[in-house]
């Protein structure tokens, strides 16, 4: 089982990606064809365009992943494909492609949950990491605090009540004129700003200490921008970016550490596109060091959408005997932990 080769396929949003992973931990290839340039023209992801671009690129991306790994389809033991959550038309391209290859070759098929993929990205560069551990998944569509009790076994402790963390980054970036995609741009500009310049609120959800809410923070930034405009005051973009980013990071770190303490967690893993944020990585590392908790995070290339993480998650599902049929369908709102 150790050396099983998994071909991963990911097309849930705006990256067309394929990868080959050996034994669940060793990435032999990781090809990502980003559509960011096209969607930037429209200020965000246009679902119809995303599906069309996935269709145009997917065959080429898979061929590229196989050739980079110096393997052919006959070497592949299973195909792991994201089947949800995500944009339905985008997901369908990857799912249809994976089913077609499986049907034509007889290679086993494993449907993978996108968030399970993000969490599993941590296994790639940390050979020692095994469940149980707590994980914070922060992406464009999700903000989940998860107790990973076993490979492929998840208990959701907290989630966002409104906007996802990445969504808040993207909306605030648009408001301060940085454009799409907002997260990396705020990350960069914030380095030149003062994180204590503006006192933006740290939102806490009273009913659940592990839940998040970012819409109030987003409104606070918009109100601040409006009031500056009305008073004729110059906006210091770097200060707004740094102060907003600090407010998000503070809440993410605080809730995560509370969950770690209350669950007696010894290990904590960051995941998702926002996990590539430099301020969050630094703050979470420092907090875990303070609390004496082992801290894990993927390299930035494995934080944002990629197919290596899907292949890794697929490997552990495959190892448990999970197989999907040719009736596998795209499920845009797939809940974590359904099988
Ligand atoms: O995981 P991901 O690639 O796609 C989803 O599953 O949603 O996450 C994309 C999100 C976007 O909202 C993007 O702005 C954010 O991750 N992001 C960042 C950074 N890089 C990507 N947010 C903050 N700082 C970054 N460096
Ligand atoms: Zn993602």
mmCIF file of C-alpha atoms and ligand atoms in Angstrom:
data_model
loop_
_atom_site.group_PDB
_atom_site.id
_atom_site.type_symbol
_atom_site.label_atom_id
_atom_site.label_comp_id
_atom_site.label_asym_id
_atom_site.label_seq_id
_atom_site.Cartn_x
_atom_site.Cartn_y
_atom_site.Cartn_z
ATOM 1 C CA UNK A 1 0.000 0.000 0.000
ATOM 2 C CA UNK A 2 2.862 2.394 0.858
ATOM 3 C CA UNK A 3 3.790 3.117 -2.751
ATOM 4 C CA UNK A 4 0.327 3.430 -4.219
ATOM 5 C CA UNK A 5 0.138 6.169 -6.842
ATOM 6 C CA UNK A 6 -2.853 8.503 -6.775
ATOM 7 C CA UNK A 7 -3.775 10.917 -9.562
ATOM 8 C CA UNK A 8 -5.531 13.920 -7.999
ATOM 9 C CA UNK A 9 -7.882 16.191 -9.945
ATOM 10 C CA UNK A 10 -9.211 19.542 -8.649
ATOM 11 C CA UNK A 11 -11.560 21.971 -10.439
ATOM 12 C CA UNK A 12 -13.891 23.293 -7.711
ATOM 13 C CA UNK A 13 -13.226 26.999 -8.299
ATOM 14 C CA UNK A 14 -10.772 28.834 -10.539
ATOM 15 C CA UNK A 15 -7.717 26.540 -10.616
ATOM 16 C CA UNK A 16 -7.561 23.583 -12.988
ATOM 17 C CA UNK A 17 -5.174 21.210 -11.235
ATOM 18 C CA UNK A 18 -3.795 17.682 -11.440
ATOM 19 C CA UNK A 19 -1.086 15.969 -9.403
ATOM 20 C CA UNK A 20 0.483 12.578 -8.828
ATOM 21 C CA UNK A 21 1.242 11.593 -5.212
ATOM 22 C CA UNK A 22 3.050 8.460 -4.033
ATOM 23 C CA UNK A 23 2.189 6.731 -0.765
ATOM 24 C CA UNK A 24 0.000 9.614 0.383
ATOM 25 C CA UNK A 25 2.965 11.855 1.225
ATOM 26 C CA UNK A 26 5.371 12.244 -1.699
ATOM 27 C CA UNK A 27 4.336 14.690 -4.421
ATOM 28 C CA UNK A 28 5.710 13.525 -7.793
ATOM 29 C CA UNK A 29 4.007 16.319 -9.731
ATOM 30 C CA UNK A 30 1.716 19.256 -8.983
ATOM 31 C CA UNK A 31 0.337 21.148 -11.980
ATOM 32 C CA UNK A 32 -1.903 24.173 -11.385
ATOM 33 C CA UNK A 33 -3.390 26.169 -14.232
ATOM 34 C CA UNK A 34 -4.765 29.341 -12.680
ATOM 35 C CA UNK A 35 -7.565 31.357 -14.245
ATOM 36 C CA UNK A 36 -6.875 34.404 -12.074
ATOM 37 C CA UNK A 37 -5.934 36.641 -15.025
ATOM 38 C CA UNK A 38 -9.303 36.085 -16.711
ATOM 39 C CA UNK A 39 -11.426 36.531 -13.576
ATOM 40 C CA UNK A 40 -9.442 39.639 -12.542
ATOM 41 C CA UNK A 41 -11.038 41.411 -15.533
ATOM 42 C CA UNK A 42 -14.436 40.932 -13.829
ATOM 43 C CA UNK A 43 -13.327 41.549 -10.219
ATOM 44 C CA UNK A 44 -14.103 37.991 -9.091
ATOM 45 C CA UNK A 45 -14.742 34.435 -10.249
ATOM 46 C CA UNK A 46 -17.368 34.170 -13.015
ATOM 47 C CA UNK A 47 -18.731 30.592 -12.686
ATOM 48 C CA UNK A 48 -19.629 30.121 -16.369
ATOM 49 C CA UNK A 49 -16.167 31.219 -17.500
ATOM 50 C CA UNK A 50 -14.552 28.995 -14.856
ATOM 51 C CA UNK A 51 -16.347 25.892 -16.196
ATOM 52 C CA UNK A 52 -15.446 26.703 -19.768
ATOM 53 C CA UNK A 53 -11.776 27.227 -18.944
ATOM 54 C CA UNK A 54 -11.635 23.989 -16.923
ATOM 55 C CA UNK A 55 -13.023 22.126 -19.965
ATOM 56 C CA UNK A 56 -10.412 23.689 -22.231
ATOM 57 C CA UNK A 57 -7.479 22.927 -19.944
ATOM 58 C CA UNK A 58 -8.155 19.762 -17.993
ATOM 59 C CA UNK A 59 -6.820 17.193 -20.470
ATOM 60 C CA UNK A 60 -3.607 19.112 -20.933
ATOM 61 C CA UNK A 61 -3.147 19.636 -17.178
ATOM 62 C CA UNK A 62 -3.567 15.896 -16.470
ATOM 63 C CA UNK A 63 -1.168 14.927 -19.271
ATOM 64 C CA UNK A 64 1.347 17.414 -17.878
ATOM 65 C CA UNK A 65 0.984 16.006 -14.319
ATOM 66 C CA UNK A 66 1.561 12.443 -15.533
ATOM 67 C CA UNK A 67 4.586 13.399 -17.620
ATOM 68 C CA UNK A 68 6.135 15.527 -14.822
ATOM 69 C CA UNK A 69 5.820 12.480 -12.543
ATOM 70 C CA UNK A 70 7.343 10.228 -15.247
ATOM 71 C CA UNK A 71 4.377 7.870 -15.102
ATOM 72 C CA UNK A 72 1.525 6.844 -17.384
ATOM 73 C CA UNK A 73 -2.090 6.064 -16.506
ATOM 74 C CA UNK A 74 -1.185 2.371 -16.325
ATOM 75 C CA UNK A 75 0.936 3.141 -13.218
ATOM 76 C CA UNK A 76 -1.914 4.889 -11.387
ATOM 77 C CA UNK A 77 -3.751 2.953 -8.646
ATOM 78 C CA UNK A 78 -6.630 5.386 -8.066
ATOM 79 C CA UNK A 79 -8.019 8.695 -9.275
ATOM 80 C CA UNK A 80 -9.039 11.119 -6.522
ATOM 81 C CA UNK A 81 -11.320 13.959 -7.589
ATOM 82 C CA UNK A 82 -12.935 16.859 -5.733
ATOM 83 C CA UNK A 83 -16.719 16.382 -5.920
ATOM 84 C CA UNK A 84 -17.715 19.181 -3.534
ATOM 85 C CA UNK A 85 -18.135 21.748 -2.176
ATOM 86 C CA UNK A 86 -17.589 24.350 -4.895
ATOM 87 C CA UNK A 87 -19.109 25.792 -8.061
ATOM 88 C CA UNK A 88 -21.275 23.081 -9.547
ATOM 89 C CA UNK A 89 -20.324 23.682 -13.187
ATOM 90 C CA UNK A 90 -16.635 23.792 -12.279
ATOM 91 C CA UNK A 91 -16.798 20.642 -10.118
ATOM 92 C CA UNK A 92 -18.626 18.773 -12.881
ATOM 93 C CA UNK A 93 -15.693 19.164 -15.271
ATOM 94 C CA UNK A 94 -13.265 17.394 -12.913
ATOM 95 C CA UNK A 95 -15.803 14.759 -11.880
ATOM 96 C CA UNK A 96 -16.770 13.950 -15.487
ATOM 97 C CA UNK A 97 -13.100 13.765 -16.486
ATOM 98 C CA UNK A 98 -12.213 11.449 -13.582
ATOM 99 C CA UNK A 99 -15.188 9.195 -14.319
ATOM 100 C CA UNK A 100 -14.319 9.032 -18.016
ATOM 101 C CA UNK A 101 -10.720 7.992 -17.251
ATOM 102 C CA UNK A 102 -11.904 5.469 -14.662
ATOM 103 C CA UNK A 103 -14.447 4.005 -17.101
ATOM 104 C CA UNK A 104 -11.943 3.789 -19.955
ATOM 105 C CA UNK A 105 -9.084 2.292 -17.904
ATOM 106 C CA UNK A 106 -10.749 0.503 -14.989
ATOM 107 C CA UNK A 107 -8.719 2.572 -12.481
ATOM 108 C CA UNK A 108 -10.497 2.967 -9.111
ATOM 109 C CA UNK A 109 -12.251 6.265 -8.441
ATOM 110 C CA UNK A 110 -12.394 8.102 -5.090
ATOM 111 C CA UNK A 111 -14.485 11.252 -4.589
ATOM 112 C CA UNK A 112 -12.824 13.728 -2.207
ATOM 113 C CA UNK A 113 -14.228 16.580 -0.104
ATOM 114 C CA UNK A 114 -12.399 19.816 -0.945
ATOM 115 C CA UNK A 115 -11.911 20.795 2.722
ATOM 116 C CA UNK A 116 -10.579 17.330 3.532
ATOM 117 C CA UNK A 117 -8.062 18.050 0.778
ATOM 118 C CA UNK A 118 -7.020 21.368 2.365
ATOM 119 C CA UNK A 119 -6.492 19.713 5.761
ATOM 120 C CA UNK A 120 -4.590 16.805 4.154
ATOM 121 C CA UNK A 121 -2.143 19.253 2.521
ATOM 122 C CA UNK A 122 -0.443 19.225 5.927
ATOM 123 C CA UNK A 123 0.577 15.564 5.492
ATOM 124 C CA UNK A 124 2.733 16.386 2.446
ATOM 125 C CA UNK A 125 5.620 18.115 4.205
ATOM 126 C CA UNK A 126 5.151 16.750 7.734
ATOM 127 C CA UNK A 127 5.922 13.053 7.667
ATOM 128 C CA UNK A 128 5.278 12.849 11.425
ATOM 129 C CA UNK A 129 1.802 14.383 11.349
ATOM 130 C CA UNK A 130 -1.017 11.987 12.131
ATOM 131 C CA UNK A 131 -4.436 12.540 13.734
ATOM 132 C CA UNK A 132 -5.602 13.468 16.278
ATOM 133 C CA UNK A 133 -5.054 17.196 15.822
ATOM 134 C CA UNK A 134 -7.087 20.385 15.538
ATOM 135 C CA UNK A 135 -7.159 22.280 12.258
ATOM 136 C CA UNK A 136 -8.268 25.734 11.180
ATOM 137 C CA UNK A 137 -9.399 25.758 7.545
ATOM 138 C CA UNK A 138 -9.525 29.302 6.181
ATOM 139 C CA UNK A 139 -10.308 29.677 2.491
ATOM 140 C CA UNK A 140 -12.369 31.796 0.115
ATOM 141 C CA UNK A 141 -15.512 29.837 0.879
ATOM 142 C CA UNK A 142 -14.920 28.316 4.326
ATOM 143 C CA UNK A 143 -13.770 29.107 7.844
ATOM 144 C CA UNK A 144 -13.920 25.895 9.857
ATOM 145 C CA UNK A 145 -12.346 24.890 13.136
ATOM 146 C CA UNK A 146 -12.113 21.121 12.911
ATOM 147 C CA UNK A 147 -11.171 18.320 15.282
ATOM 148 C CA UNK A 148 -9.431 15.732 13.094
ATOM 149 C CA UNK A 149 -10.010 12.562 15.079
ATOM 150 C CA UNK A 150 -8.629 10.126 12.488
ATOM 151 C CA UNK A 151 -7.696 10.006 8.800
ATOM 152 C CA UNK A 152 -10.881 11.171 7.065
ATOM 153 C CA UNK A 153 -12.714 11.642 10.378
ATOM 154 C CA UNK A 154 -13.810 15.127 11.279
ATOM 155 C CA UNK A 155 -15.776 16.878 13.971
ATOM 156 C CA UNK A 156 -16.601 20.505 13.205
ATOM 157 C CA UNK A 157 -16.130 22.625 16.331
ATOM 158 C CA UNK A 158 -16.814 26.051 14.860
ATOM 159 C CA UNK A 159 -17.514 27.836 11.605
ATOM 160 C CA UNK A 160 -18.232 31.280 10.232
ATOM 161 C CA UNK A 161 -21.737 32.619 10.718
ATOM 162 C CA UNK A 162 -21.468 34.843 7.626
ATOM 163 C CA UNK A 163 -18.465 35.637 5.398
ATOM 164 C CA UNK A 164 -15.501 33.279 5.097
ATOM 165 C CA UNK A 165 -12.123 34.746 6.103
ATOM 166 C CA UNK A 166 -10.906 34.783 2.480
ATOM 167 C CA UNK A 167 -14.127 36.402 1.350
ATOM 168 C CA UNK A 168 -13.573 39.203 3.887
ATOM 169 C CA UNK A 169 -10.026 39.711 2.542
ATOM 170 C CA UNK A 170 -11.362 39.845 -1.031
ATOM 171 C CA UNK A 171 -14.193 42.297 -0.209
ATOM 172 C CA UNK A 172 -12.007 44.652 1.829
ATOM 173 C CA UNK A 173 -9.303 44.580 -0.863
ATOM 174 C CA UNK A 174 -11.892 45.658 -3.431
ATOM 175 C CA UNK A 175 -13.104 48.466 -1.155
ATOM 176 C CA UNK A 176 -9.590 49.891 -0.708
ATOM 177 C CA UNK A 177 -8.880 49.627 -4.424
ATOM 178 C CA UNK A 178 -6.476 46.686 -4.422
ATOM 179 C CA UNK A 179 -8.646 44.519 -6.681
ATOM 180 C CA UNK A 180 -8.917 40.748 -7.071
ATOM 181 C CA UNK A 181 -7.645 38.423 -5.654
ATOM 182 C CA UNK A 182 -7.612 40.399 -2.440
ATOM 183 C CA UNK A 183 -5.862 38.132 0.052
ATOM 184 C CA UNK A 184 -2.351 38.160 -1.414
ATOM 185 C CA UNK A 185 -2.616 41.892 -2.173
ATOM 186 C CA UNK A 186 -3.622 42.826 1.392
ATOM 187 C CA UNK A 187 -0.868 40.541 2.721
ATOM 188 C CA UNK A 188 1.729 42.441 0.650
ATOM 189 C CA UNK A 189 0.492 46.000 1.258
ATOM 190 C CA UNK A 190 -0.035 45.348 5.007
ATOM 191 C CA UNK A 191 3.724 44.870 5.399
ATOM 192 C CA UNK A 192 4.121 48.639 4.830
ATOM 193 C CA UNK A 193 1.307 49.593 7.228
ATOM 194 C CA UNK A 194 0.681 49.973 10.968
ATOM 195 C CA UNK A 195 -1.551 47.165 12.293
ATOM 196 C CA UNK A 196 -2.522 49.323 15.291
ATOM 197 C CA UNK A 197 -3.399 52.431 13.251
ATOM 198 C CA UNK A 198 -7.158 51.805 13.217
ATOM 199 C CA UNK A 199 -9.077 49.978 15.984
ATOM 200 C CA UNK A 200 -11.316 47.641 13.980
ATOM 201 C CA UNK A 201 -13.617 45.340 16.023
ATOM 202 C CA UNK A 202 -12.691 41.755 16.965
ATOM 203 C CA UNK A 203 -15.985 39.966 16.440
ATOM 204 C CA UNK A 204 -16.997 37.248 18.868
ATOM 205 C CA UNK A 205 -20.089 35.116 18.517
ATOM 206 C CA UNK A 206 -21.718 34.926 21.943
ATOM 207 C CA UNK A 207 -23.516 31.617 21.471
ATOM 208 C CA UNK A 208 -20.418 29.677 20.427
ATOM 209 C CA UNK A 209 -16.840 30.543 21.371
ATOM 210 C CA UNK A 210 -15.504 28.665 18.342
ATOM 211 C CA UNK A 211 -17.672 30.338 15.705
ATOM 212 C CA UNK A 212 -16.510 33.271 13.616
ATOM 213 C CA UNK A 213 -18.183 36.330 12.100
ATOM 214 C CA UNK A 214 -16.470 38.647 9.650
ATOM 215 C CA UNK A 215 -19.319 40.696 8.168
ATOM 216 C CA UNK A 216 -19.224 43.205 11.058
ATOM 217 C CA UNK A 217 -15.522 43.769 10.509
ATOM 218 C CA UNK A 218 -16.092 44.249 6.786
ATOM 219 C CA UNK A 219 -18.826 46.844 7.541
ATOM 220 C CA UNK A 220 -16.515 48.584 10.016
ATOM 221 C CA UNK A 221 -13.875 48.952 7.295
ATOM 222 C CA UNK A 222 -16.468 50.298 4.826
ATOM 223 C CA UNK A 223 -17.776 52.762 7.453
ATOM 224 C CA UNK A 224 -14.243 53.909 8.189
ATOM 225 C CA UNK A 225 -13.591 54.512 4.467
ATOM 226 C CA UNK A 226 -16.881 56.431 4.104
ATOM 227 C CA UNK A 227 -16.229 58.622 7.111
ATOM 228 C CA UNK A 228 -12.722 59.455 5.862
ATOM 229 C CA UNK A 229 -14.189 60.417 2.515
ATOM 230 C CA UNK A 230 -16.855 62.594 4.117
ATOM 231 C CA UNK A 231 -14.279 64.354 6.288
ATOM 232 C CA UNK A 232 -12.000 64.776 3.278
ATOM 233 C CA UNK A 233 -9.266 62.781 5.007
ATOM 234 C CA UNK A 234 -6.665 60.882 3.037
ATOM 235 C CA UNK A 235 -6.888 57.083 3.429
ATOM 236 C CA UNK A 236 -3.623 55.305 4.164
ATOM 237 C CA UNK A 237 -4.271 52.039 2.300
ATOM 238 C CA UNK A 238 -1.381 50.182 3.968
ATOM 239 C CA UNK A 239 -2.676 51.104 7.455
ATOM 240 C CA UNK A 240 -6.237 49.998 6.617
ATOM 241 C CA UNK A 241 -4.915 46.712 5.173
ATOM 242 C CA UNK A 242 -2.630 46.044 8.152
ATOM 243 C CA UNK A 243 -5.290 46.934 10.750
ATOM 244 C CA UNK A 244 -7.965 44.827 9.032
ATOM 245 C CA UNK A 245 -5.573 41.891 8.664
ATOM 246 C CA UNK A 246 -4.614 42.119 12.358
ATOM 247 C CA UNK A 247 -8.296 42.069 13.374
ATOM 248 C CA UNK A 248 -8.882 38.879 11.335
ATOM 249 C CA UNK A 249 -5.693 37.204 12.558
ATOM 250 C CA UNK A 250 -6.379 38.039 16.232
ATOM 251 C CA UNK A 251 -9.794 36.345 16.151
ATOM 252 C CA UNK A 252 -8.558 33.307 14.209
ATOM 253 C CA UNK A 253 -5.678 32.793 16.647
ATOM 254 C CA UNK A 254 -7.763 33.427 19.768
ATOM 255 C CA UNK A 255 -10.570 30.992 18.855
ATOM 256 C CA UNK A 256 -8.105 28.343 17.677
ATOM 257 C CA UNK A 257 -6.051 28.474 20.868
ATOM 258 C CA UNK A 258 -9.199 28.357 23.018
ATOM 259 C CA UNK A 259 -10.300 25.209 21.143
ATOM 260 C CA UNK A 260 -6.827 23.680 21.568
ATOM 261 C CA UNK A 261 -6.847 24.354 25.316
ATOM 262 C CA UNK A 262 -10.373 23.056 25.860
ATOM 263 C CA UNK A 263 -9.714 19.904 23.797
ATOM 264 C CA UNK A 264 -6.254 19.290 25.204
ATOM 265 C CA UNK A 265 -4.870 19.348 21.649
ATOM 266 C CA UNK A 266 -1.160 18.606 21.286
ATOM 267 C CA UNK A 267 -1.031 19.447 17.562
ATOM 268 C CA UNK A 268 -2.569 22.194 15.462
ATOM 269 C CA UNK A 269 -2.578 22.497 11.644
ATOM 270 C CA UNK A 270 -3.434 25.525 9.514
ATOM 271 C CA UNK A 271 -5.064 24.969 6.101
ATOM 272 C CA UNK A 272 -6.740 26.707 3.137
ATOM 273 C CA UNK A 273 -5.847 29.646 0.890
ATOM 274 C CA UNK A 274 -5.745 32.196 3.746
ATOM 275 C CA UNK A 275 -3.222 29.923 5.512
ATOM 276 C CA UNK A 276 -0.665 31.369 3.084
ATOM 277 C CA UNK A 277 -1.110 34.774 4.786
ATOM 278 C CA UNK A 278 2.252 35.742 6.268
ATOM 279 C CA UNK A 279 0.827 37.536 9.356
ATOM 280 C CA UNK A 280 -1.467 34.601 10.188
ATOM 281 C CA UNK A 281 1.361 32.067 9.792
ATOM 282 C CA UNK A 282 3.617 34.065 12.109
ATOM 283 C CA UNK A 283 0.944 34.768 14.739
ATOM 284 C CA UNK A 284 -0.277 31.157 14.801
ATOM 285 C CA UNK A 285 3.292 29.831 15.106
ATOM 286 C CA UNK A 286 3.950 32.181 18.039
ATOM 287 C CA UNK A 287 0.675 31.268 19.765
ATOM 288 C CA UNK A 288 1.333 27.522 19.424
ATOM 289 C CA UNK A 289 4.888 28.002 20.724
ATOM 290 C CA UNK A 290 3.488 29.880 23.753
ATOM 291 C CA UNK A 291 0.926 27.143 24.415
ATOM 292 C CA UNK A 292 3.428 24.307 23.850
ATOM 293 C CA UNK A 293 1.419 22.902 20.916
ATOM 294 C CA UNK A 294 3.063 21.373 17.829
ATOM 295 C CA UNK A 295 2.335 23.710 14.899
ATOM 296 C CA UNK A 296 1.954 22.569 11.281
ATOM 297 C CA UNK A 297 1.237 24.464 8.072
ATOM 298 C CA UNK A 298 1.682 23.653 4.403
ATOM 299 C CA UNK A 299 3.990 25.679 2.132
ATOM 300 C CA UNK A 300 1.945 28.443 0.455
ATOM 301 C CA UNK A 301 1.706 26.480 -2.842
ATOM 302 C CA UNK A 302 -0.131 23.684 -0.996
ATOM 303 C CA UNK A 303 -2.386 26.160 0.910
ATOM 304 C CA UNK A 304 -4.225 27.576 -2.108
ATOM 305 C CA UNK A 305 -6.182 25.212 -4.348
ATOM 306 C CA UNK A 306 -4.119 22.360 -5.781
ATOM 307 C CA UNK A 307 -4.609 18.706 -6.702
ATOM 308 C CA UNK A 308 -1.751 17.262 -4.606
ATOM 309 C CA UNK A 309 -3.860 17.804 -1.477
ATOM 310 C CA UNK A 310 -6.783 16.016 -3.176
ATOM 311 C CA UNK A 311 -4.545 13.067 -4.055
ATOM 312 C CA UNK A 312 -3.303 12.886 -0.439
ATOM 313 C CA UNK A 313 -6.842 12.923 0.994
ATOM 314 C CA UNK A 314 -7.856 10.385 -1.674
ATOM 315 C CA UNK A 315 -4.986 8.094 -0.668
ATOM 316 C CA UNK A 316 -6.201 7.831 2.933
ATOM 317 C CA UNK A 317 -9.801 7.261 1.816
ATOM 318 C CA UNK A 318 -8.585 4.636 -0.684
ATOM 319 C CA UNK A 319 -6.535 2.952 2.031
ATOM 320 C CA UNK A 320 -9.712 2.681 4.129
ATOM 321 C CA UNK A 321 -11.443 0.935 1.218
ATOM 322 C CA UNK A 322 -13.509 3.884 -0.011
ATOM 323 C CA UNK A 323 -14.413 3.665 -3.721
ATOM 324 C CA UNK A 324 -16.791 5.865 -5.728
ATOM 325 C CA UNK A 325 -19.022 4.559 -8.494
ATOM 326 C CA UNK A 326 -19.513 5.996 -11.956
ATOM 327 C CA UNK A 327 -22.632 7.649 -10.536
ATOM 328 C CA UNK A 328 -20.398 10.057 -8.572
ATOM 329 C CA UNK A 329 -21.886 13.530 -8.909
ATOM 330 C CA UNK A 330 -20.804 17.080 -8.113
ATOM 331 C CA UNK A 331 -22.289 18.242 -4.784
ATOM 332 C CA UNK A 332 -21.899 22.039 -4.461
ATOM 333 C CA UNK A 333 -22.826 22.144 -0.737
ATOM 334 C CA UNK A 334 -21.258 18.866 0.349
ATOM 335 C CA UNK A 335 -20.938 18.842 4.164
ATOM 336 C CA UNK A 336 -17.611 17.732 5.688
ATOM 337 C CA UNK A 337 -17.588 14.205 7.020
ATOM 338 C CA UNK A 338 -20.258 12.734 4.694
ATOM 339 C CA UNK A 339 -19.454 9.398 3.204
HETATM 340 O O1 LIG B 1 -8.371 27.693 -0.638
HETATM 341 P P1 LIG B 1 -8.493 28.665 -1.733
HETATM 342 O O2 LIG B 1 -7.416 28.711 -2.787
HETATM 343 O O3 LIG B 1 -9.857 28.485 -2.484
HETATM 344 C C1 LIG B 1 -11.033 28.137 -1.815
HETATM 345 O O4 LIG B 1 -11.213 26.937 -1.511
HETATM 346 O O5 LIG B 1 -11.794 29.098 -1.510
HETATM 347 O O6 LIG B 1 -8.629 30.092 -1.034
HETATM 348 C C2 LIG B 1 -8.735 31.268 -1.776
HETATM 349 C C3 LIG B 1 -8.834 32.424 -0.798
HETATM 350 C C4 LIG B 1 -9.143 33.758 -1.459
HETATM 351 O O7 LIG B 1 -10.166 34.395 -0.749
HETATM 352 C C5 LIG B 1 -7.825 34.498 -1.351
HETATM 353 O O8 LIG B 1 -7.978 35.914 -1.270
HETATM 354 C C6 LIG B 1 -7.271 33.939 -0.044
HETATM 355 O O9 LIG B 1 -7.590 32.575 -0.091
HETATM 356 N N1 LIG B 1 -5.817 34.101 0.063
HETATM 357 C C7 LIG B 1 -5.215 34.863 0.990
HETATM 358 C C8 LIG B 1 -3.832 34.833 0.714
HETATM 359 N N2 LIG B 1 -3.634 34.028 -0.379
HETATM 360 C C9 LIG B 1 -4.876 33.594 -0.765
HETATM 361 N N3 LIG B 1 -5.729 35.569 2.024
HETATM 362 C C10 LIG B 1 -4.868 36.245 2.794
HETATM 363 N N4 LIG B 1 -3.530 36.282 2.579
HETATM 364 C C11 LIG B 1 -2.972 35.590 1.564
HETATM 365 N N5 LIG B 1 -1.642 35.615 1.364
HETATM 366 ZN ZN1 LIG B 2 -9.892 25.645 -1.597
#
